[in-house]
Tab-separated table of C-alpha atoms in Angstrom:
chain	number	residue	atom	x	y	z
A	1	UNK	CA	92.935	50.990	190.683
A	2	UNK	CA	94.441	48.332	188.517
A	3	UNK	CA	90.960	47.362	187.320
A	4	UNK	CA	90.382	50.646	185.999
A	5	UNK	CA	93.626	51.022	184.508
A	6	UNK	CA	92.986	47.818	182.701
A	7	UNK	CA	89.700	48.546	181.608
A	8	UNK	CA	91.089	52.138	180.202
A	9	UNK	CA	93.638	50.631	178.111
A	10	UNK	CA	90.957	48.133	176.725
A	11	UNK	CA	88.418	50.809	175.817
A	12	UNK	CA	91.401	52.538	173.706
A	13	UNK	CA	92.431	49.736	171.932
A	14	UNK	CA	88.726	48.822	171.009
A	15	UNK	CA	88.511	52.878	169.876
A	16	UNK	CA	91.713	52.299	168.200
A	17	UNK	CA	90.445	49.596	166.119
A	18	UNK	CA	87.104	50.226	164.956
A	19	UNK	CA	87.908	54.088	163.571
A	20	UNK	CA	89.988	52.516	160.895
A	21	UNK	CA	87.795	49.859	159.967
A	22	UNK	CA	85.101	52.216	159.437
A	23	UNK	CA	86.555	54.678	157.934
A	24	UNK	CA	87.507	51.874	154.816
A	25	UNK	CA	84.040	50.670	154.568
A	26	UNK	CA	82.997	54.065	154.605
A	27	UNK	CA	84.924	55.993	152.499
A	28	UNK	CA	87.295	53.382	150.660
A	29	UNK	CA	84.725	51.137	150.027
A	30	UNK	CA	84.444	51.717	146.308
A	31	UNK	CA	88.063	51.113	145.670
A	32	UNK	CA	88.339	47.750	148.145
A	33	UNK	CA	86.008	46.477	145.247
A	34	UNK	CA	87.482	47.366	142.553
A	35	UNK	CA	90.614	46.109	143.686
A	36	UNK	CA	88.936	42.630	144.843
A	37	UNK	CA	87.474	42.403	141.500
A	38	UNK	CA	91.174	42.573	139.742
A	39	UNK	CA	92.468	40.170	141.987
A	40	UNK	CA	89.528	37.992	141.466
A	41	UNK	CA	90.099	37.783	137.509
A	42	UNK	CA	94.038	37.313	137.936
A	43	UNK	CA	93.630	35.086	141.214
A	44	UNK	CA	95.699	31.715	140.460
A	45	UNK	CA	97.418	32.880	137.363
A	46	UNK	CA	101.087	31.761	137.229
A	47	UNK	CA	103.040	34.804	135.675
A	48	UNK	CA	104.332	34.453	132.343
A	49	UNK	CA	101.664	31.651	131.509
A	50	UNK	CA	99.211	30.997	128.555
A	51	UNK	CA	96.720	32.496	130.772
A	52	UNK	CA	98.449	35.452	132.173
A	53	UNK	CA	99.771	36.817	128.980
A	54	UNK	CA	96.368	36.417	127.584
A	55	UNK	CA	94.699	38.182	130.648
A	56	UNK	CA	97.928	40.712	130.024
A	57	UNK	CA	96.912	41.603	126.309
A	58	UNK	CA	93.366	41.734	126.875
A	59	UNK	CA	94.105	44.446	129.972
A	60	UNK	CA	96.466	46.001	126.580
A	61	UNK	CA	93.499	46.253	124.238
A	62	UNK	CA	91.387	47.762	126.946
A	63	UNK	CA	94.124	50.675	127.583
A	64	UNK	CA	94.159	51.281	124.345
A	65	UNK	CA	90.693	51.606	123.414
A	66	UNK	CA	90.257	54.131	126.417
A	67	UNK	CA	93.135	56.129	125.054
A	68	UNK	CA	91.783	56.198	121.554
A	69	UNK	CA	88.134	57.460	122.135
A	70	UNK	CA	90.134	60.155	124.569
A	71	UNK	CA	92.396	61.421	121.742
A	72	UNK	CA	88.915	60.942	119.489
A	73	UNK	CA	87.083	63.083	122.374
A	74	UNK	CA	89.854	65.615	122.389
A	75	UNK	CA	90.016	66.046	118.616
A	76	UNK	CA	86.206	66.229	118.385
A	77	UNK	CA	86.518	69.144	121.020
A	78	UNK	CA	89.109	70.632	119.288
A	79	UNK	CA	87.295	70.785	116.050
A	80	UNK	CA	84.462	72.001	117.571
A	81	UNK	CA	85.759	74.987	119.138
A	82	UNK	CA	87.868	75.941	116.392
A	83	UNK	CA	84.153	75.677	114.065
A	84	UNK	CA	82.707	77.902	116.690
A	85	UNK	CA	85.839	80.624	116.991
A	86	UNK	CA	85.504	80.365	113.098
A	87	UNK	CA	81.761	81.019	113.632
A	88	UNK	CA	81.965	84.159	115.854
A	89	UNK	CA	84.677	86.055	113.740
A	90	UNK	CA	82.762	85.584	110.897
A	91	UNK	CA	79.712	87.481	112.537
A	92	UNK	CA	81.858	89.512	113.580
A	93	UNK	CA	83.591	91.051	110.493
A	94	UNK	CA	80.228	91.111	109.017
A	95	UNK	CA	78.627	93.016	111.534
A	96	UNK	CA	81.494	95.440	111.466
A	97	UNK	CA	80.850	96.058	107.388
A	98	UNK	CA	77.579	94.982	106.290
A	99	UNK	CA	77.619	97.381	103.616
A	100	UNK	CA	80.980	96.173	102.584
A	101	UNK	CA	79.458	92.358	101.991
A	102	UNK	CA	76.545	93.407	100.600
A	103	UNK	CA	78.054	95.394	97.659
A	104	UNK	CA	80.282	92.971	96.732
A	105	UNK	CA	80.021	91.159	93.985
A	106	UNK	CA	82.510	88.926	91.752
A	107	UNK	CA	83.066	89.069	87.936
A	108	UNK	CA	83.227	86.279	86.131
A	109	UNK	CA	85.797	85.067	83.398
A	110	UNK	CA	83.239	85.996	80.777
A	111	UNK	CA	82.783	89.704	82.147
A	112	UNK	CA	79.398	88.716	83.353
A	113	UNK	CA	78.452	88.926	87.226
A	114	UNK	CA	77.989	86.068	89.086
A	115	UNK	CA	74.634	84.983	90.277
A	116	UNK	CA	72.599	87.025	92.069
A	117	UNK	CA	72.235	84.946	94.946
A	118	UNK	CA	75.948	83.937	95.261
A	119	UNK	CA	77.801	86.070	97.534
A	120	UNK	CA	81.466	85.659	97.914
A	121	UNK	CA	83.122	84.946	100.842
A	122	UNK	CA	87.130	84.178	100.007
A	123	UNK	CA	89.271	84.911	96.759
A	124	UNK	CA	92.718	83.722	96.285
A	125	UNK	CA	94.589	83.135	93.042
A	126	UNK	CA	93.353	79.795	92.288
A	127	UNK	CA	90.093	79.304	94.506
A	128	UNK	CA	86.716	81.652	94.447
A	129	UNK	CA	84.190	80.967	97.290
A	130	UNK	CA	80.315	81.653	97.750
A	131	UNK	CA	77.818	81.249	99.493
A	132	UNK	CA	74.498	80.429	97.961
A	133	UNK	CA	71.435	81.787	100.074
A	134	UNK	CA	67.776	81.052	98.746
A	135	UNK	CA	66.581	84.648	98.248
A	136	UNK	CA	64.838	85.409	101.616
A	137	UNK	CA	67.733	85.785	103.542
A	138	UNK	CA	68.522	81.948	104.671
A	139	UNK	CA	71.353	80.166	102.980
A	140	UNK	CA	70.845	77.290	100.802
A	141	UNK	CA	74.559	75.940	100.271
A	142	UNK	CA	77.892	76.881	99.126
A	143	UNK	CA	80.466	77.101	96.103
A	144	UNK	CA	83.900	77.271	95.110
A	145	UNK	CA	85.307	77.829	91.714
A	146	UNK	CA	89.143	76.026	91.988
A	147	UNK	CA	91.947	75.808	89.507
A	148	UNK	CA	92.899	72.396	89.361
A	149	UNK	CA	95.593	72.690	87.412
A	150	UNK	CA	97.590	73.178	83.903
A	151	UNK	CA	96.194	71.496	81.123
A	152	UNK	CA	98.250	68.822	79.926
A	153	UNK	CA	96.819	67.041	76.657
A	154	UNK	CA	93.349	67.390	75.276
A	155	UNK	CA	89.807	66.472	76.562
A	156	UNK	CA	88.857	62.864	75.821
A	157	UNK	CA	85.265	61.965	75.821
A	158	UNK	CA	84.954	58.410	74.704
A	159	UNK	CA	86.377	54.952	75.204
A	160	UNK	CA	88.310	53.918	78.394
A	161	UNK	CA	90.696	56.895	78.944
A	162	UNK	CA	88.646	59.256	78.984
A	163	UNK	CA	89.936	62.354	80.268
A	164	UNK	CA	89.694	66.835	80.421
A	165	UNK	CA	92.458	68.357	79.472
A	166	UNK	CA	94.592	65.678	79.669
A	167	UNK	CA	93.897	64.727	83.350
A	168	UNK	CA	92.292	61.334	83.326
A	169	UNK	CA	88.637	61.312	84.710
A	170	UNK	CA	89.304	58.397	86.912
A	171	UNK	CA	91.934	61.039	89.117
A	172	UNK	CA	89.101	63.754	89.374
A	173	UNK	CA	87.103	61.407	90.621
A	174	UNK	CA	89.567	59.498	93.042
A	175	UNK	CA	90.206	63.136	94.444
A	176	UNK	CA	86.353	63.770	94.774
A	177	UNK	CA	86.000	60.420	96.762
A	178	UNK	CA	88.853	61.155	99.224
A	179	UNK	CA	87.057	64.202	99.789
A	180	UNK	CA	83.934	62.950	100.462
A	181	UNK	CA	85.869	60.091	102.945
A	182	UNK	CA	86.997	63.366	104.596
A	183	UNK	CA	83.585	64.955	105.023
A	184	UNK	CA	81.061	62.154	105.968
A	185	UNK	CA	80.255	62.068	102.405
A	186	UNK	CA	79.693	59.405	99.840
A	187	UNK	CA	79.894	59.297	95.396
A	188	UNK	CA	76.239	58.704	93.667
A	189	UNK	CA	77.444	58.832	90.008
A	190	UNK	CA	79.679	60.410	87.350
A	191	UNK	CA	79.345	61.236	83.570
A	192	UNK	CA	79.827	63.663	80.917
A	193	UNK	CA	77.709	66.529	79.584
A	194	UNK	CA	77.982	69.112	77.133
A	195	UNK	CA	78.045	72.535	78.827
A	196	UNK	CA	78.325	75.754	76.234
A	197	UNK	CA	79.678	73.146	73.708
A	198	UNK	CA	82.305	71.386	75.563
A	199	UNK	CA	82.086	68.164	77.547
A	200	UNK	CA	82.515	68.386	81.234
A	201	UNK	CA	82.749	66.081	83.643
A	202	UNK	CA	80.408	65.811	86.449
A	203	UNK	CA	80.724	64.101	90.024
A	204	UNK	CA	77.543	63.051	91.899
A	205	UNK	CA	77.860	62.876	95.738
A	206	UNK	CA	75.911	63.428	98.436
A	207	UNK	CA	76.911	64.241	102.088
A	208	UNK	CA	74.861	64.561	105.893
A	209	UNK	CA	74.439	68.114	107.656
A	210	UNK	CA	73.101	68.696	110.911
A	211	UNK	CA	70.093	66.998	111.773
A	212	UNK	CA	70.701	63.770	109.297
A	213	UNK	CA	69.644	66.000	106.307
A	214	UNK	CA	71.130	65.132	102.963
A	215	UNK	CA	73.030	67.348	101.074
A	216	UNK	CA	73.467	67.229	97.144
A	217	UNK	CA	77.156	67.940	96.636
A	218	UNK	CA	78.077	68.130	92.518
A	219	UNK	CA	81.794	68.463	91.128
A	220	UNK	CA	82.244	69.798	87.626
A	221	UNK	CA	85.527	69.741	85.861
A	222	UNK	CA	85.978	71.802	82.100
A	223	UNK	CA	89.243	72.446	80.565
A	224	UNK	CA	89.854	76.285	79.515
A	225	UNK	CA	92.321	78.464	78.541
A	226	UNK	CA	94.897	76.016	78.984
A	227	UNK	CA	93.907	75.341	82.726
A	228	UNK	CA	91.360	72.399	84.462
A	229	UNK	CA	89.084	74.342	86.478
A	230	UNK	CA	86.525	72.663	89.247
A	231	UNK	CA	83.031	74.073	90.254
A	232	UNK	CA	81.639	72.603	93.285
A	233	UNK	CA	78.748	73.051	94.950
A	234	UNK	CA	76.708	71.822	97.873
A	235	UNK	CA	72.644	72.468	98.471
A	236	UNK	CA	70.406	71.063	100.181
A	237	UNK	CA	68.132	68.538	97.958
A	238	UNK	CA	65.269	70.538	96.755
A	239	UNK	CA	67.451	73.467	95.867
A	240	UNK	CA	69.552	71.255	93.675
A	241	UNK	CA	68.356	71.604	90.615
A	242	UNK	CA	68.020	75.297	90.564
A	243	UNK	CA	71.693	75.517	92.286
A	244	UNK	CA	73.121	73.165	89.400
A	245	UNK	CA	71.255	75.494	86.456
A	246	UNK	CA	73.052	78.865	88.072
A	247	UNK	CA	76.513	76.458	88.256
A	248	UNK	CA	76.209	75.653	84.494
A	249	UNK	CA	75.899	79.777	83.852
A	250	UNK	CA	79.085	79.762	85.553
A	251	UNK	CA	80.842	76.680	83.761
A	252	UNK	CA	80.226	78.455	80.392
A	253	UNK	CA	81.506	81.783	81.639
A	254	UNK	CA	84.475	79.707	82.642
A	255	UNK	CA	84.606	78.620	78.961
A	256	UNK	CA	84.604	82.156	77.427
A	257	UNK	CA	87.707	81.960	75.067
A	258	UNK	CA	90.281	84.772	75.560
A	259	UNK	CA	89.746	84.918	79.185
A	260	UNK	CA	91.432	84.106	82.596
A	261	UNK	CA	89.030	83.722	85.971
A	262	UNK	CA	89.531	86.846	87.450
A	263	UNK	CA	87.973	88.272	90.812
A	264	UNK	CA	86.915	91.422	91.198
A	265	UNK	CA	85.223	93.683	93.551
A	266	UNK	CA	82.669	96.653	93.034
């Protein structure tokens, strides 16, 4: 009776003990060495030592970078969403009036219509927005027509302050560089060329799209009427040319004396 007793209690304890070992090689096995490892690194490292604090800023830098390229992964999510919401209320105000858009059409400062292929998507009282398709239905790039500003002096063309409409050149194109910093984008060139007899200042830049395709992004600045106005435009490459021709119809409607940029709706 007292053997069995004996051997009972010794059969428990031997249960008792090998459940919870196996259960933390089985399922806690992962963090055991994980743990190990960080005790490994900081074994025999007096606190408050040369070592530890250098152990201690490293561990920092690490916590840091995680917590960066979260907020950066957050943000990117953000942006992306908001491009898409963007996205799907566009389609879906145009498929509730596609009449509407395609009767629209904007004036231009000189009373002549804008080109054909631009079609405008936003008007406020200082900015005019297209888009620019390619004439079978796909869209080649974009365009905005933007008051700068007042003018302030008069349109310098030579020597080192040069300047349109009193607005030094070296501004217009410090704001055109920020912009590109902003958009993945990067300055070619800049220089000045007559446009329906006044000089205008052009900005050369050139930014990535989707796939790693470069887009041809040109900035023109003309004084008018007493205000600095700002034609951008961005196409893809092999529509540039025919894109900056249509932007140079605009530029000198822009320049019409007598006038104020004006949109207007059929």
């Amino acid at each position: 009776m007292v053997r069995a007793i004996a051997l009972s209690i010794a059969l428990l304890i031997g249960v008792g003990t090998l459940i919870p070992l196996a259960t933390e090689y089985a399922e806690a096995g992962a963090k055991k060495t994980r743990k190990y490892k960080k005790k490994r690194e900081w074994k025999g490292v007096k606190k408050y030592s040369k070592r530890w604090w250098q152990l201690y800023r490293a561990q920092e830098r690490r916590k840091k970078t995680v917590a960066a390229r979260r907020r950066a992964l957050r943000l990117r999510q953000m942006r992306i969403a908001e491009a898409r919401r963007a996205r799907e209320e566009g389609s879906k105000a145009v498929a509730a009036a596609p009449n509407a858009t395609r009767k629209r059409s904007v004036v231009m400062p000189s009373g002549e219509a804008a080109p054909k292929n631009w079609q405008p998507e936003a008007t406020n009282d200082s900015e005019v927005r297209f888009t620019v398709d390619n004439g079978r239905g796909g869209e080649t790039g974009s365009a905005a027509i933007t008051v700068v500003g007042p003018s302030v002096g008069e349109t310098v063309v030579g020597g080192r302050q040069q300047a349109v409409g009193g607005v030094a050149t070296t501004s217009l194109r410090r704001d055109v560089i920020n912009r590109m910093i902003r958009e993945n984008g990067w300055v070619v060139n800049d220089f000045q060329k007559e446009i329906g007899g006044k000089q205008v200042y052009v900005v050369v830049a050139q930014s990535q799209a989707s796939g790693g395709r470069i887009q041809s992004r040109m900035f023109y600045f003309t004084e008018s009427n007493g205000r600095i106005y700002s034609v951008a435009t961005n196409s893809s490459a092999d529509a540039a040319e025919r894109v900056a021709e249509e932007t140079e119809k605009v530029i000198r409607s822009l320049q019409a004396p007598g006038r104020t940029q004006q949109a207007t709706r059929d």
